[in-house]
Amino acid sequence: MTTKPKAKKFRVRRARPGGAQEMVGPEGISSPPPARPGASETDTLIGQIRALRQEEPSGDETEAEPRSEDTADAATSRNIRTGATIARITGGKRADPAAPPREGEVSSAAQVAGETDMEAIRKEGLTGRQLRMARRLSQKHGLAVTSDFDAVRQLRQRGIDPFQRSNMLELVVPAQGNEPAPGKDTKVQLPQTVPAPGKNLPSTETSNPMDRRIREIGDIQKDIAKRRRRKSILLLSRLAFFVGLPTLICGWYFYNVATPMYATKSEFLIIANDGGGSSGMGGLLSGTQFATNQDAIAVQSYLMSKDAMLRLDQDVGFRSHFSQDWIDPIQRLDDTASNEDAYKLYKKNIEIGYDPTEGVIRMEIVAANPSVSAQYTGALIEYAEDRVDSLSQRKREDQLKGATEALEEAETARREAQLRLVELQQVSQVLDPEGRIASLRQQIGNVEVQIQERELQLQALLDNARPNQAKVEGARGDIRRLRGLLERLQSDMTQASEGENSLAQLSSEIQMAQADLATRDLMLQEALTSLSQTRREANAQVRYLQTAVAPVPSQDPSYPRKFENTILAFLIFGGIYLLISLTASILREQVSS
C-alpha cells in the first residue's frame, strides 16, 4: 500500500531595510512579525498593516510586475486583499475609529495569487501518486518549489501538464531525436474543463491532509479487499472445477453405479514334517517359519501368476463370471478381452500376502457373487497344495532313487563275489588250501624226525664190533622207506606250491574272493544304511499345507467402500491441483525474473 508523502514544512526569512523579518509559512503566506516586548495590541496591529502596505515583490518572483506599473484593478484587488488580511489579523473585529493607525506587513499580489492557486489545487483532490509525478517533473525542469502543490502550480504556469503520461515516460527514458531545441518554446495543449449543467456542485474535498490521507488509505484498503475477494472467488471456482466436480463424479459412481463386490478371506500356512532327524543348520531352523520361507514365497508367486489364472478360468470360469452384463462397465471384462486384460483384472480382484514373521499366507478373493468368491478361494487353495507337494516331490524321488540304485548295485556285486568264491572252492576241491599245505608241512617234519631217529639207531648198531646184521638191515630198510615217504610228501608239497593249479595259487585266489566278498558285504551294509537315512530325510522334506482360516462366503458386500473412496478421490485430485499450481507459480516466477 502506497501512502501519500507528507509535505515538507519550511520557513523563509527575508530581511527588511528596517531590520524586520518576514516569516513565510509553508504555503507562501507572510506571517506578521513578532510583537515587540512591551508594545500594546494596537501598536502591533498598526505595525503589521504598515508592513503589508510597504511590502515590495521579491526579486525571484518573475510573475509580479513593478508597483509603479500596477493598474487600477491591481490596486483595487490589493486593497481588498489588504482588508482581508487586516480582518484576518484582527480576528474579524472592526477597528476602533478613534484608535490610532497600526503598522504591519502585507503579502504581495504574487504571493496571494500563488496561495489562491494552491488552494484551488488542493481542492482538486489530487492523489499522492500525482503529486509525486509533479514533484519529479519539476525537478527535471529545474524549478524551485516549496511543496508538491507549488510544483503543480508552477508547472501549469509554464504550460506543462504534470500528469501527462508522455512526460513521465520522458523522466525514465528521454526520447532520442525528439528533444526540443534549446530556447524553443514547446506549447502543450492542456485539457479544458467543460461545465456539465445540473452537476456543478461544490466539491466535497476537504483541505485537511490528514482526512485526505485517511480517505486514500481507505480507498486502497477497499481496493485490496476487492482484489482479495476476486482472487478468492477465482480460487474457489478453480477448486470447484478441478477438485470438487471430479470428486462429485467419483462419489456418484461409487454410490449409484459401482457393482457391489463380495470378498472372501482365508489364511493358510506351509509346515514341514517334524519326524526327520536333521542336523546342523537344518536342525536349528526346523519347526520355524524360516524352514518353509522359500516354499511360501514360491506358492505366493504361483497363485499370482498367469498360469494360475488360466487354470482357474478353465476349472471354474473366471472370465465368464466377470463378463456378465449386470456388472458395471468399469469392472466388467469384455467378451473379446485378451489374456493380458483378464490377468490385470485377476491381479486387481485377488490379493495374496505373505507374512514372513509368522509364516502365514493371507488371501482375499473378490467377486460379484459371494458363493463364487468362496469357490475361487477353495480352488486356489487346492492349487497351492498341489504346488507345495510338487516342490519337494522331485527332490525326494531323486534322493530315494539314488539310494535304491546304490543298494541294488551293492547286492549284485556281493552276489558275484560269493559265486566266484564258490567256483574256486569247487575247482580246487579243497575247502581250505591253507590247511592242506600246513598238513603237508607237518607230515614232512614228522618224517624227517623219524629218519633222523632211524639213522641214529643204525649208527648205534654199526658202532658194535659184532653188530646184529638183521637189526642193521631192518634199520636201513626203515630209513629207506622213510626217505621214500619224504620224497613223496615233498613232491606233493612242490605240486601244491608251484604251477597253475597249485594250492598256493588256489589259496591266493580264494583269499581275494573272500576279501572281495567282505568288501561287497560292507558296501551292501552302507547302501542299506544310506537308503534308510534317505527315506528319513525324504520324510522330513515333505511339506504340508494347513488351512488356518477356512473360506466362508460373506453376506454383505465389501466393495466399493463408498465414503472412503470418495475421500480418497478428493485427496488425490486436491494433491494433483496443488502440484500443478505450485509448478505453474514456480515457472511463472522464473519466466518473469
XYZ file of C-alpha atoms in Angstrom:
593
model
C 0.000 0.000 0.000
C 1.435 3.352 -1.076
C 0.868 6.284 1.293
C 0.950 9.885 0.370
C 4.200 11.580 1.449
C 3.886 14.409 3.905
C 4.521 17.907 2.604
C 7.737 19.366 3.878
C 7.454 22.290 6.280
C 9.792 25.175 5.871
C 10.267 28.794 6.883
C 11.940 31.522 4.829
C 13.094 34.708 6.489
C 13.576 37.786 4.371
C 15.500 40.761 5.637
C 13.823 44.195 5.645
C 15.522 47.552 5.398
C 14.325 48.471 8.851
C 15.668 45.323 10.360
C 12.275 43.488 10.398
C 11.998 39.972 9.033
C 9.082 38.439 7.184
C 8.112 34.950 8.247
C 6.851 32.935 5.311
C 4.898 29.743 6.120
C 4.734 26.515 4.266
C 2.179 27.798 1.801
C 3.981 31.053 0.897
C 1.811 33.237 3.196
C 3.580 36.003 5.059
C 3.327 35.846 8.771
C 3.259 39.052 10.809
C 6.461 39.888 12.657
C 6.514 39.165 16.321
C 5.395 41.943 18.607
C 7.971 43.992 20.359
C 8.298 43.478 24.051
C 6.106 45.925 25.938
C 4.078 47.039 22.882
C 0.289 47.192 23.083
C -2.102 45.269 20.804
C -2.973 48.415 18.859
C 0.673 49.201 18.136
C 1.198 45.604 16.984
C -1.710 45.782 14.522
C -0.562 49.153 13.142
C 2.905 47.767 12.555
C 1.505 44.797 10.692
C -0.669 46.989 8.441
C 2.267 49.214 7.612
C 4.345 46.208 6.744
C 1.626 44.993 4.388
C 1.366 48.373 2.652
C 5.119 48.842 2.307
C 5.825 45.290 1.034
C 7.614 45.074 -2.297
C 7.706 41.978 -4.617
C 10.764 39.785 -4.251
C 13.363 39.560 -6.954
C 12.869 35.820 -7.666
C 9.137 36.159 -8.452
C 9.162 36.883 -12.164
C 5.359 36.758 -12.445
C 4.766 40.076 -10.489
C 5.195 43.490 -12.192
C 6.756 46.667 -10.541
C 4.468 48.578 -8.215
C 4.767 51.772 -10.365
C 3.100 49.980 -13.314
C 0.167 48.469 -11.414
C -3.183 49.146 -12.929
C -6.233 50.338 -11.071
C -7.651 46.834 -10.939
C -4.490 45.557 -9.401
C -4.594 48.348 -6.811
C -8.230 47.581 -6.076
C -7.525 43.885 -5.635
C -4.562 44.744 -3.476
C -6.727 46.845 -1.242
C -9.235 44.109 -0.989
C -6.556 41.605 -0.019
C -5.136 44.116 2.450
C -8.531 44.485 4.033
C -8.929 40.718 4.164
C -5.528 40.422 5.761
C -6.392 43.066 8.319
C -9.620 41.284 9.064
C -7.752 38.013 9.466
C -5.214 39.605 11.787
C -7.800 41.338 13.898
C -9.849 38.200 14.144
C -12.905 39.718 12.376
C -13.195 42.651 14.788
C -13.802 46.096 13.427
C -11.151 48.597 14.301
C -11.997 51.391 16.545
C -12.142 54.680 14.516
C -10.730 56.578 17.408
C -7.817 54.225 17.699
C -4.536 55.362 16.210
C -3.371 53.727 12.931
C -1.389 50.476 13.225
C 1.770 49.462 11.466
C 2.476 45.973 9.847
C 3.423 43.953 6.726
C 1.148 42.724 3.904
C 1.651 39.977 1.275
C 2.358 40.864 -2.329
C -0.077 40.172 -5.160
C 2.040 37.321 -6.495
C 2.061 35.623 -3.082
C -1.663 35.997 -2.656
C -2.266 34.689 -6.209
C 0.015 31.719 -5.556
C -1.830 30.991 -2.336
C -5.160 31.136 -4.142
C -3.937 28.834 -6.903
C -2.552 26.283 -4.465
C -5.804 26.379 -2.500
C -7.661 25.576 -5.715
C -5.180 22.779 -6.465
C -5.772 21.324 -3.026
C -9.487 21.223 -3.699
C -8.908 19.164 -6.846
C -8.278 16.115 -4.649
C -5.027 15.024 -6.281
C -3.635 11.667 -5.222
C -0.225 11.101 -3.725
C 0.975 9.492 -6.941
C 0.029 12.566 -8.993
C 1.785 14.880 -6.530
C 4.946 12.737 -6.717
C 4.787 12.880 -10.513
C 4.536 16.672 -10.370
C 7.494 16.894 -7.952
C 9.718 14.692 -10.170
C 8.713 16.681 -13.275
C 9.539 19.981 -11.519
C 12.938 18.623 -10.544
C 13.543 17.707 -14.172
C 12.763 21.266 -15.319
C 14.863 22.787 -12.509
C 12.047 24.614 -10.699
C 12.476 25.823 -7.122
C 9.290 24.628 -5.460
C 8.243 24.789 -1.839
C 5.724 21.904 -1.894
C 4.061 19.392 -4.206
C 1.131 21.765 -4.785
C 3.588 24.568 -5.617
C 5.196 22.211 -8.147
C 1.785 21.655 -9.805
C 1.130 25.407 -9.851
C 4.489 26.374 -11.361
C 4.287 23.610 -13.998
C 0.841 24.761 -15.075
C 2.056 28.382 -15.214
C 4.762 27.191 -17.620
C 2.173 25.392 -19.745
C 3.235 21.866 -18.732
C 0.700 19.234 -17.787
C 2.284 17.469 -14.805
C 0.016 14.453 -15.230
C 0.625 13.775 -18.911
C 1.844 10.213 -19.491
C 4.440 11.180 -22.068
C 6.120 13.462 -19.548
C 6.503 10.615 -17.109
C 7.952 8.421 -19.828
C 10.474 11.127 -20.620
C 11.541 11.062 -16.980
C 12.534 7.431 -17.316
C 13.806 7.227 -20.914
C 14.359 10.535 -22.747
C 13.240 10.467 -26.328
C 16.072 10.391 -28.837
C 15.820 12.770 -31.734
C 12.627 14.400 -30.443
C 14.159 16.762 -27.867
C 13.220 20.370 -28.463
C 15.947 22.755 -29.417
C 17.329 24.927 -26.640
C 15.337 28.131 -26.271
C 12.439 26.831 -28.345
C 9.093 27.173 -26.584
C 7.046 23.979 -26.658
C 3.389 24.569 -26.076
C 1.380 21.794 -24.531
C -2.365 21.784 -25.016
C -3.914 21.174 -21.603
C -7.324 19.562 -21.198
C -10.149 22.007 -20.644
C -12.982 21.524 -18.211
C -16.464 21.509 -19.667
C -19.208 22.518 -17.255
C -22.000 19.996 -17.061
C -25.437 21.532 -16.442
C -27.006 20.412 -13.217
C -23.802 18.830 -11.964
C -21.750 21.868 -10.991
C -21.946 21.121 -7.319
C -19.434 22.324 -4.772
C -16.577 19.959 -4.099
C -16.770 17.787 -1.042
C -12.984 17.614 -0.779
C -11.554 18.845 2.465
C -8.342 20.725 2.693
C -7.191 18.713 5.701
C -4.289 16.451 4.556
C -4.976 14.004 7.377
C -8.571 13.446 6.227
C -7.452 13.079 2.638
C -4.771 10.609 3.661
C -7.267 8.589 5.696
C -9.650 8.608 2.726
C -6.927 7.460 0.337
C -5.857 4.696 2.754
C -9.478 3.576 2.976
C -9.716 3.521 -0.834
C -6.552 1.439 -1.023
C -7.873 -0.970 1.607
C -11.167 -1.281 -0.261
C -9.284 -1.970 -3.492
C -7.150 -4.608 -1.765
C -10.244 -6.225 -0.236
C -11.929 -6.180 -3.642
C -8.956 -7.837 -5.281
C -8.796 -10.399 -2.482
C -12.453 -11.189 -2.939
C -11.954 -11.529 -6.674
C -8.954 -13.817 -6.215
C -10.820 -15.857 -3.598
C -13.748 -16.274 -5.972
C -11.408 -17.346 -8.771
C -9.638 -19.800 -6.437
C -12.933 -21.261 -5.278
C -14.134 -21.606 -8.855
C -10.938 -23.395 -9.883
C -11.138 -25.700 -6.868
C -14.786 -26.420 -7.638
C -13.990 -27.244 -11.268
C -10.761 -29.196 -10.872
C -11.337 -30.812 -7.452
C -14.985 -30.626 -6.455
C -16.522 -31.688 -9.763
C -14.296 -34.809 -10.226
C -14.919 -35.745 -6.590
C -18.664 -35.480 -7.096
C -18.427 -37.643 -10.222
C -16.424 -40.288 -8.324
C -18.863 -40.215 -5.404
C -21.824 -40.558 -7.764
C -20.136 -43.572 -9.364
C -19.354 -45.241 -6.032
C -22.833 -44.679 -4.601
C -25.026 -45.258 -7.671
C -23.184 -47.096 -10.459
C -20.496 -49.365 -8.973
C -21.459 -53.044 -8.674
C -21.134 -54.383 -5.107
C -18.329 -56.895 -4.750
C -18.020 -59.642 -2.122
C -14.668 -60.611 -0.614
C -13.769 -63.993 0.875
C -10.747 -64.123 3.159
C -8.694 -67.170 4.080
C -5.337 -67.959 5.653
C -3.083 -70.978 5.288
C 0.489 -71.869 6.127
C 3.079 -74.370 4.922
C 4.580 -76.676 7.540
C 7.348 -79.267 7.317
C 7.383 -82.814 8.725
C 8.969 -82.896 12.173
C 9.745 -86.645 12.111
C 13.117 -86.289 10.354
C 16.250 -86.056 12.411
C 18.006 -83.154 10.692
C 21.352 -81.932 11.876
C 23.299 -78.694 11.542
C 21.568 -75.510 10.478
C 18.638 -77.508 9.118
C 18.006 -78.861 12.602
C 18.145 -75.365 14.071
C 15.654 -73.970 11.534
C 13.317 -76.966 11.563
C 9.952 -76.215 13.053
C 10.195 -72.444 12.332
C 8.774 -70.288 9.553
C 12.263 -69.895 8.060
C 12.315 -73.573 7.119
C 9.413 -73.056 4.688
C 10.118 -69.453 3.716
C 11.145 -70.238 0.145
C 8.231 -72.605 -0.350
C 5.740 -69.996 0.850
C 7.184 -67.351 -1.471
C 7.074 -69.793 -4.377
C 3.422 -70.636 -3.664
C 2.523 -66.943 -3.435
C 4.204 -66.234 -6.759
C 2.427 -69.165 -8.383
C -1.018 -68.079 -7.168
C -0.416 -64.575 -8.566
C 0.831 -65.887 -11.929
C -0.958 -66.089 -15.249
C -0.749 -69.879 -15.108
C -2.974 -69.951 -12.014
C -5.411 -67.519 -13.704
C -5.706 -69.739 -16.790
C -6.165 -72.842 -14.629
C -8.844 -71.057 -12.572
C -10.600 -69.943 -15.756
C -10.501 -73.486 -17.115
C -11.831 -75.059 -13.902
C -14.444 -72.586 -12.594
C -14.842 -69.951 -15.357
C -13.113 -66.770 -14.203
C -13.625 -64.800 -17.446
C -17.273 -65.761 -17.836
C -18.141 -64.532 -14.339
C -16.675 -61.050 -14.807
C -18.101 -60.736 -18.350
C -21.744 -60.678 -17.222
C -23.914 -57.761 -18.361
C -25.117 -56.639 -14.918
C -21.588 -55.710 -13.815
C -20.758 -52.007 -14.245
C -18.647 -51.104 -17.299
C -15.550 -50.183 -15.303
C -15.314 -53.564 -13.548
C -16.710 -55.623 -16.414
C -14.458 -57.748 -18.630
C -15.182 -57.650 -22.349
C -16.023 -60.861 -24.136
C -13.219 -60.249 -26.635
C -10.663 -59.326 -23.975
C -7.223 -60.875 -24.222
C -5.479 -62.904 -21.555
C -3.480 -59.853 -20.551
C -6.649 -57.861 -19.823
C -8.078 -60.787 -17.874
C -4.801 -61.096 -15.964
C -4.977 -57.392 -14.999
C -8.483 -57.927 -13.632
C -7.255 -61.103 -11.876
C -4.470 -59.217 -10.082
C -6.937 -56.458 -9.165
C -9.507 -58.800 -7.586
C -7.124 -61.304 -5.963
C -4.842 -60.167 -3.176
C -2.321 -62.589 -1.682
C 0.135 -61.539 1.006
C 2.820 -63.423 2.900
C 3.885 -62.546 6.438
C 7.492 -63.745 6.899
C 7.415 -63.225 10.673
C 4.511 -65.626 11.180
C 4.820 -67.697 8.001
C 1.119 -67.224 7.159
C -0.207 -66.616 3.641
C -3.323 -64.413 3.640
C -5.592 -64.479 0.604
C -8.588 -62.295 -0.289
C -10.706 -63.082 -3.362
C -13.228 -60.534 -4.691
C -16.136 -61.495 -6.918
C -19.602 -60.228 -7.751
C -21.201 -63.243 -6.044
C -20.262 -64.452 -2.514
C -20.559 -68.148 -3.407
C -18.398 -67.666 -6.488
C -15.807 -65.867 -4.359
C -15.695 -68.801 -1.905
C -15.435 -71.224 -4.837
C -12.467 -69.308 -6.254
C -10.797 -69.377 -2.830
C -11.163 -73.156 -2.465
C -9.794 -73.740 -5.961
C -6.740 -71.568 -5.304
C -6.058 -73.393 -2.022
C -6.079 -76.703 -3.910
C -3.670 -75.253 -6.478
C -1.392 -74.140 -3.654
C -1.444 -77.610 -2.082
C -0.541 -79.259 -5.387
C 2.275 -76.782 -5.843
C 3.598 -77.471 -2.338
C 3.620 -81.207 -2.990
C 5.360 -80.779 -6.334
C 8.055 -78.541 -4.857
C 9.623 -81.324 -2.704
C 8.395 -84.420 -4.518
C 11.040 -84.387 -7.226
C 13.827 -83.889 -4.741
C 12.563 -86.693 -2.557
C 12.155 -89.017 -5.539
C 15.672 -88.282 -6.782
C 17.183 -88.990 -3.386
C 15.282 -92.260 -2.938
C 16.091 -93.338 -6.477
C 19.813 -92.796 -5.947
C 19.836 -94.690 -2.663
C 17.869 -97.593 -4.169
C 20.183 -97.873 -7.160
C 23.235 -97.895 -4.889
C 21.710 -100.735 -2.834
C 20.954 -102.778 -5.929
C 24.493 -102.378 -7.216
C 25.927 -103.458 -3.839
C 23.724 -106.525 -3.757
C 24.722 -107.527 -7.307
C 28.433 -107.131 -6.582
C 28.189 -109.192 -3.407
C 26.369 -111.956 -5.238
C 29.059 -112.086 -7.903
C 31.829 -112.225 -5.260
C 30.074 -115.087 -3.487
C 29.697 -117.060 -6.718
C 33.348 -116.622 -7.577
C 34.428 -117.947 -4.173
C 32.220 -120.997 -4.590
C 33.615 -121.701 -8.055
C 37.192 -121.598 -6.767
C 36.375 -123.990 -4.000
C 34.718 -126.374 -6.454
C 37.654 -126.286 -8.881
C 40.307 -126.963 -6.240
C 38.186 -129.492 -4.403
C 39.734 -128.095 -1.335
C 37.745 -126.144 1.035
C 40.843 -124.912 2.874
C 44.097 -124.782 0.836
C 45.943 -123.236 3.697
C 45.085 -126.122 5.962
C 46.195 -128.667 3.338
C 49.586 -127.007 2.919
C 50.015 -126.820 6.661
C 49.205 -130.515 6.964
C 51.807 -131.439 4.321
C 54.387 -129.356 6.101
C 53.612 -131.091 9.346
C 53.852 -134.565 7.763
C 57.206 -133.726 6.148
C 58.537 -132.561 9.509
C 57.418 -135.783 11.206
C 59.013 -137.962 8.518
C 62.284 -136.083 8.774
C 62.296 -136.612 12.570
C 61.696 -140.360 12.139
C 64.520 -140.589 9.541
C 66.888 -138.923 11.950
C 65.925 -141.389 14.702
C 66.416 -144.370 12.406
C 69.786 -143.090 11.279
C 70.871 -142.729 14.919
C 69.748 -146.302 15.649
C 71.632 -147.608 12.582
C 74.748 -145.774 13.649
C 74.469 -147.215 17.118
C 74.221 -150.742 15.659
C 77.181 -150.156 13.389
C 79.300 -148.962 16.270
C 79.239 -152.512 17.781
C 82.153 -154.837 16.980
C 79.886 -157.565 16.007
C 76.595 -155.782 15.016
C 73.402 -157.753 14.542
C 73.030 -157.932 10.861
C 69.281 -158.363 10.959
C 68.774 -155.283 13.060
C 71.152 -153.324 10.858
C 69.247 -154.329 7.752
C 65.931 -153.525 9.450
C 67.184 -150.082 10.407
C 68.399 -149.426 6.912
C 65.062 -150.602 5.469
C 63.160 -148.214 7.779
C 65.402 -145.345 6.738
C 64.875 -146.182 3.093
C 61.094 -146.343 3.479
C 61.001 -143.069 5.403
C 63.050 -141.343 2.750
C 60.680 -142.538 0.065
C 57.770 -141.152 2.072
C 59.583 -137.854 2.495
C 60.225 -137.593 -1.207
C 56.567 -138.252 -1.947
C 55.472 -135.651 0.562
C 57.939 -133.144 -0.827
C 56.691 -133.748 -4.342
C 53.124 -133.186 -3.167
C 54.271 -130.001 -1.462
C 56.028 -128.865 -4.607
C 52.992 -129.530 -6.709
C 50.808 -127.586 -4.241
C 53.194 -124.570 -4.226
C 54.094 -124.315 -7.874
C 52.211 -124.473 -11.158
C 48.957 -123.093 -12.449
C 46.741 -125.267 -10.279
C 48.935 -125.254 -7.211
C 47.492 -124.969 -3.788
C 49.273 -121.608 -3.311
C 47.567 -120.084 -6.337
C 44.225 -121.503 -5.328
C 44.786 -120.181 -1.844
C 45.557 -116.652 -3.105
C 42.525 -116.657 -5.406
C 40.308 -117.890 -2.639
C 41.655 -115.191 -0.292
C 40.992 -112.472 -2.899
C 37.490 -113.809 -3.448
C 36.903 -113.819 0.289
C 38.206 -110.207 0.612
C 36.019 -109.110 -2.299
C 33.079 -110.770 -0.658
C 33.792 -108.981 2.609
C 34.036 -105.665 0.758
C 30.772 -106.266 -1.007
C 29.194 -107.107 2.305
C 30.392 -103.792 3.725
C 29.160 -101.874 0.687
C 25.828 -103.584 0.939
C 25.590 -102.593 4.576
C 26.396 -98.974 3.745
C 23.836 -98.952 0.938
C 21.201 -100.221 3.325
C 22.136 -97.536 5.855
C 22.055 -94.814 3.185
C 18.668 -95.954 1.944
C 17.293 -95.833 5.421
C 18.682 -92.355 6.076
C 17.439 -91.089 2.701
C 13.975 -92.275 3.486
C 14.053 -90.414 6.783
C 15.293 -87.232 5.094
C 12.682 -87.547 2.384
C 10.019 -87.832 5.016
C 11.453 -84.746 6.715
C 11.314 -82.783 3.450
C 7.623 -83.376 2.999
C 5.604 -80.101 3.055
C 2.028 -79.886 4.174
C -0.431 -77.055 3.517
C -2.558 -76.398 6.563
C -5.590 -74.091 6.294
C -5.732 -71.790 9.293
C -8.845 -69.812 8.247
C -11.346 -71.603 6.027
C -13.119 -69.550 3.300
C -16.646 -68.520 4.299
C -18.991 -66.646 1.895
C -19.778 -63.098 3.052
C -23.307 -61.760 3.359
C -22.625 -58.037 2.931
C -20.648 -56.521 0.053
C -17.116 -55.487 0.916
C -16.500 -53.196 -2.058
C -16.741 -50.452 -3.102
C -16.052 -48.534 0.071
C -18.125 -45.541 -0.887
C -17.162 -42.912 1.668
C -13.506 -43.902 1.907
C -13.096 -43.992 -1.869
C -14.788 -40.587 -2.243
C -12.476 -39.024 0.342
C -9.504 -40.678 -1.343
C -10.577 -39.257 -4.721
C -10.856 -35.788 -3.155
C -7.352 -36.050 -1.694
C -5.920 -37.282 -4.991
C -7.478 -34.514 -7.067
C -6.530 -31.933 -4.448
C -2.925 -33.113 -4.452
C -2.789 -33.038 -8.257
C -4.209 -29.497 -8.315
C -1.747 -28.365 -5.641
C 1.227 -29.805 -7.534
C 0.116 -28.219 -10.795
C -0.467 -24.839 -9.090
C 2.946 -24.884 -7.412
C 4.641 -25.863 -10.659
C 2.850 -23.139 -12.590
C 3.694 -20.466 -10.000
C 7.358 -21.500 -9.947
C 7.558 -21.437 -13.739
C 5.793 -18.052 -13.831
C 8.227 -16.626 -11.309
C 11.207 -18.000 -13.231
C 9.931 -16.565 -16.522
C 9.140 -13.163 -15.002
C 12.534 -12.931 -13.299
